[in-house]
PDB file of C-alpha atoms in Angstrom:
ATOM      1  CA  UNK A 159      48.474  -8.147 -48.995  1.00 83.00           C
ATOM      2  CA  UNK A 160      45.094  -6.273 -49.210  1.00 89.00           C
ATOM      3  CA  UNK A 161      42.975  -7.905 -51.119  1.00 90.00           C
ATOM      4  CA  UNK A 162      39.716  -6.874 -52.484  1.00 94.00           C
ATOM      5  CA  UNK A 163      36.342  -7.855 -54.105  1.00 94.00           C
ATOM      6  CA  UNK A 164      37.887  -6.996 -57.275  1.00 95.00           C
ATOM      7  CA  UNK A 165      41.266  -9.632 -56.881  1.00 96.00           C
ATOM      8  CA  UNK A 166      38.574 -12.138 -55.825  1.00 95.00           C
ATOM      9  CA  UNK A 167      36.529 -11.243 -59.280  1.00 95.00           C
ATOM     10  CA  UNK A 168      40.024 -11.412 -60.926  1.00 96.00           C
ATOM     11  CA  UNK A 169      40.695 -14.901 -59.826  1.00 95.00           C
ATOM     12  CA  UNK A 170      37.758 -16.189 -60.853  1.00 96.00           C
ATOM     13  CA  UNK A 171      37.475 -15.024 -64.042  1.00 96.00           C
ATOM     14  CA  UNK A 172      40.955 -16.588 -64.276  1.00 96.00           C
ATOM     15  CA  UNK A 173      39.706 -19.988 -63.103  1.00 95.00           C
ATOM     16  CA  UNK A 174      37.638 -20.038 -66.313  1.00 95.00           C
ATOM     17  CA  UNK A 175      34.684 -17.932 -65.237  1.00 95.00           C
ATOM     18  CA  UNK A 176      33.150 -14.877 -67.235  1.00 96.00           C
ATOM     19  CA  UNK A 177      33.610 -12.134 -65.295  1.00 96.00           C
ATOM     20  CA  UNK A 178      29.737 -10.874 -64.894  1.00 96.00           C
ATOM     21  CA  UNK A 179      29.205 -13.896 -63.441  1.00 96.00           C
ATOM     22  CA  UNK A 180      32.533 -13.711 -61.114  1.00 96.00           C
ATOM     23  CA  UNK A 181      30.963 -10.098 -59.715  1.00 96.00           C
ATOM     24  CA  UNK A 182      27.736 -11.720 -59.273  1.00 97.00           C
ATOM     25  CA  UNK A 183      29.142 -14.341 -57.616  1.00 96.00           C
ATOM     26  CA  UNK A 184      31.223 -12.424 -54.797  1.00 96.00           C
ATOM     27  CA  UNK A 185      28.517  -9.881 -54.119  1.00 96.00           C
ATOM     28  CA  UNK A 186      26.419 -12.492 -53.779  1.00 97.00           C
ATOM     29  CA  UNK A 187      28.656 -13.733 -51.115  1.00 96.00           C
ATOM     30  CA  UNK A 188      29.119 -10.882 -49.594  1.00 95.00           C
ATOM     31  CA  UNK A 189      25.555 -10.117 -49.529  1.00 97.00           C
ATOM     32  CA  UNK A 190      25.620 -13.932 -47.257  1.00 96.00           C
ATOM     33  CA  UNK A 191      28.092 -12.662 -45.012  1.00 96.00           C
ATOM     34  CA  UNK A 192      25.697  -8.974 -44.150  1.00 96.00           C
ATOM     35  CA  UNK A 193      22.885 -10.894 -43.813  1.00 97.00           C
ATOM     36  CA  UNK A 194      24.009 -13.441 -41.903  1.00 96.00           C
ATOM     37  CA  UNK A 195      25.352 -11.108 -39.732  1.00 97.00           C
ATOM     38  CA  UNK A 196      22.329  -9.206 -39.338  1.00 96.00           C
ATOM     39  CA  UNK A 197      20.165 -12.464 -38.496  1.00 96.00           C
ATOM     40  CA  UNK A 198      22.196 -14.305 -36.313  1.00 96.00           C
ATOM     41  CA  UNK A 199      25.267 -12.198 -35.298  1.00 96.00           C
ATOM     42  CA  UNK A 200      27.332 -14.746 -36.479  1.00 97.00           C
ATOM     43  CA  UNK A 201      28.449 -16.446 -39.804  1.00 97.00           C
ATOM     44  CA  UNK A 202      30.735 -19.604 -39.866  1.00 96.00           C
ATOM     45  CA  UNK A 203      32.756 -20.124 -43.245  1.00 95.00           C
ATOM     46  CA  UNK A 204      34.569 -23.285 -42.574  1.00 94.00           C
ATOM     47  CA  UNK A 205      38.002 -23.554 -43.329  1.00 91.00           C
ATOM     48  CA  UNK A 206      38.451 -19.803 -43.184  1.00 93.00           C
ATOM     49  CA  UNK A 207      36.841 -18.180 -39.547  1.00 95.00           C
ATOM     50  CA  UNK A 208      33.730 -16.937 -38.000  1.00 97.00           C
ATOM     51  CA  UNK A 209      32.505 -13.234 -38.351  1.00 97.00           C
ATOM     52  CA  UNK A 210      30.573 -12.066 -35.399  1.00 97.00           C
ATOM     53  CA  UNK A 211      28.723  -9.089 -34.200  1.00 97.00           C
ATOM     54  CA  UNK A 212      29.868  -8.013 -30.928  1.00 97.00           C
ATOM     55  CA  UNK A 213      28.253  -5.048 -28.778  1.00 96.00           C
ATOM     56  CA  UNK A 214      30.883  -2.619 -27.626  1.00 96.00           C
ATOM     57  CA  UNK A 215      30.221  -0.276 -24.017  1.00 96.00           C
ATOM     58  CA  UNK A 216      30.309   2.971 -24.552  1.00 96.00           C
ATOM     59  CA  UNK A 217      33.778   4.422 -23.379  1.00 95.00           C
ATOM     60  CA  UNK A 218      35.811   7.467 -22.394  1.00 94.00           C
ATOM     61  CA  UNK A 219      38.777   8.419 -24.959  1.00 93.00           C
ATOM     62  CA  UNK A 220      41.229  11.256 -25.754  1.00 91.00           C
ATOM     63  CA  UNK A 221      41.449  13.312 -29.013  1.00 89.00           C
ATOM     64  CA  UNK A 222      44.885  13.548 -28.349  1.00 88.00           C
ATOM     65  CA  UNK A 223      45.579  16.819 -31.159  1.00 89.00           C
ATOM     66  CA  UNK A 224      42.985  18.730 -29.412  1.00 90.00           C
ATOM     67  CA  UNK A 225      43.490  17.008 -26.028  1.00 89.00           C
ATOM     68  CA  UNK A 226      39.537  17.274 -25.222  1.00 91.00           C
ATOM     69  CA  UNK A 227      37.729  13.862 -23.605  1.00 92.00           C
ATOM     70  CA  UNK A 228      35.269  12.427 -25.725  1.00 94.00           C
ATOM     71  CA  UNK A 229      32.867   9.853 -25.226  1.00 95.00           C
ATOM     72  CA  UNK A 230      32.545   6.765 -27.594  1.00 95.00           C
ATOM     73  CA  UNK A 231      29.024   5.939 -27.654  1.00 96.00           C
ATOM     74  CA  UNK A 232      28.015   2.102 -27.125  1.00 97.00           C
ATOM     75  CA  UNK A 233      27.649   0.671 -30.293  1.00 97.00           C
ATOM     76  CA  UNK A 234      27.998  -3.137 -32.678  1.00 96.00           C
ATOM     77  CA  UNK A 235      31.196  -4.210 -34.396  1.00 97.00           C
ATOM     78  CA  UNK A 236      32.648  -7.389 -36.330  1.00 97.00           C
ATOM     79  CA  UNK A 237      34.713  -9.602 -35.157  1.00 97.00           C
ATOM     80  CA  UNK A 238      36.578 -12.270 -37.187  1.00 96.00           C
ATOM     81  CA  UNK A 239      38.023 -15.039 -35.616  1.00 95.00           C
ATOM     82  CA  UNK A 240      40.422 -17.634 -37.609  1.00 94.00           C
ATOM     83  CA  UNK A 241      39.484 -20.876 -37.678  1.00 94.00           C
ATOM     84  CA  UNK A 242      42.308 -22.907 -36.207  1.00 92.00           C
ATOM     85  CA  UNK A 243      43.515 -24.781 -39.519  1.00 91.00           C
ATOM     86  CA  UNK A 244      44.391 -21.379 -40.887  1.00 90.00           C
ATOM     87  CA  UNK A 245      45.719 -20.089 -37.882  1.00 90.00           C
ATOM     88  CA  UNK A 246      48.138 -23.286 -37.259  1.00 89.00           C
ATOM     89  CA  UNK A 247      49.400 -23.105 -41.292  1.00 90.00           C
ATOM     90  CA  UNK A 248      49.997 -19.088 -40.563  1.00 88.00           C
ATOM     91  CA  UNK A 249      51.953 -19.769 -37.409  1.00 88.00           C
ATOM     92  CA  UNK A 250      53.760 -23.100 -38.384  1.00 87.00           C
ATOM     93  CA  UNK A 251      57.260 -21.402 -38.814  1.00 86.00           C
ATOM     94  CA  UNK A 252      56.791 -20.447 -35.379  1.00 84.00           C
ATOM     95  CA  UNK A 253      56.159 -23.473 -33.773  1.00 81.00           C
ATOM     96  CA  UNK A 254      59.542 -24.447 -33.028  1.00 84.00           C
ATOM     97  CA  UNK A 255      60.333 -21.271 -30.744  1.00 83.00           C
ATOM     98  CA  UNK A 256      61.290 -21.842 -27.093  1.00 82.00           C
ATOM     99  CA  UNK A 257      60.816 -18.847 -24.085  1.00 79.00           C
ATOM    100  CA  UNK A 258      64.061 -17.349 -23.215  1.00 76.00           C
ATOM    101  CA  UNK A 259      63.908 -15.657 -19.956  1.00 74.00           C
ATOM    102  CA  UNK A 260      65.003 -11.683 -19.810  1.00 68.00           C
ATOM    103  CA  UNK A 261      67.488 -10.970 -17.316  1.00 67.00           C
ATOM    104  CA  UNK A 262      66.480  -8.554 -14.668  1.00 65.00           C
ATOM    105  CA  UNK A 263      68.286  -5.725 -16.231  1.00 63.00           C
ATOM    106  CA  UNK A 264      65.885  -6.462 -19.313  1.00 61.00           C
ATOM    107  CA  UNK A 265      63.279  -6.641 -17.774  1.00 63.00           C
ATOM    108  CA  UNK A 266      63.525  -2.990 -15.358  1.00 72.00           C
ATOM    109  CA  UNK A 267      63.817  -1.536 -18.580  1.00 71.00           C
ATOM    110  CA  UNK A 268      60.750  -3.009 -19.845  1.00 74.00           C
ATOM    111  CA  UNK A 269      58.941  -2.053 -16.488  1.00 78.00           C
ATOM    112  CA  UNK A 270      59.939   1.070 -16.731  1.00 77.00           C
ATOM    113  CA  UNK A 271      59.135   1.941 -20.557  1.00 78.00           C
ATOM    114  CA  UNK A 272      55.910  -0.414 -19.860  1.00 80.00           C
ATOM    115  CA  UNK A 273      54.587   2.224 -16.445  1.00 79.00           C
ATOM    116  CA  UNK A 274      55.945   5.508 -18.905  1.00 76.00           C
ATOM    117  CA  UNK A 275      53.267   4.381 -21.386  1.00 79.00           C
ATOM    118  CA  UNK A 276      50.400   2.976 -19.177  1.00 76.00           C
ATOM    119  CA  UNK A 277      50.910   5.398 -16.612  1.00 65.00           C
TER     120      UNK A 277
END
């Protein structure tokens, strides 16, 4: 589901807000989360995760339609890291699974497709 400032107003407004005051409202927390960011590097909304600005090296890549190398120039991104609650209720019908070994035939074939790729 994508969900946007607009579903959040939506909600709102259908908990019994009006719905200038529902767009106030979620810009204003948006408006939180930028500046946060842009004091701290970090904002912590418990029960949800942690948004964080991390600094990112600059790099070597491919445009791989016009096959010339590029270089990505060092720059900030966010990160957003689940807080555990959420991530344990997201994965809970998972928590049950047990590793099952590949047999070696398996697993050639997934060395082989792996060193193809990564090469």
């Amino acid at each position: 589901m994508k969900l946007s400032a607009q579903h959040i107003i939506a909600a709102l407004v259908e908990g019994g807000m009006k719905k200038a005051q529902a767009t106030e409202f979620t810009k204003a927390v948006f408006e939180l989360i930028v500046e946060g960011l842009e004091k701290d590097g970090r904002v912590k909304i418990n029960g949800l995760g942690t948004f964080k600005v991390v600094e990112v090296e600059s790099r070597e890549s491919l445009n791989v339609k016009s096959m010339q190398h590029l270089v990505i120039p060092k720059h900030s991104k966010v990160k957003f890291i689940t807080c555990k609650e959420l991530q344990s209720s997201v994965n809970k019908k998972y928590e049950n699974l047990e590793v099952e070994m590949l047999d070696p035939i398996e697993k050639t074939w997934i060395e082989k497709l792996r060193n193809k790729i990564f090469k």
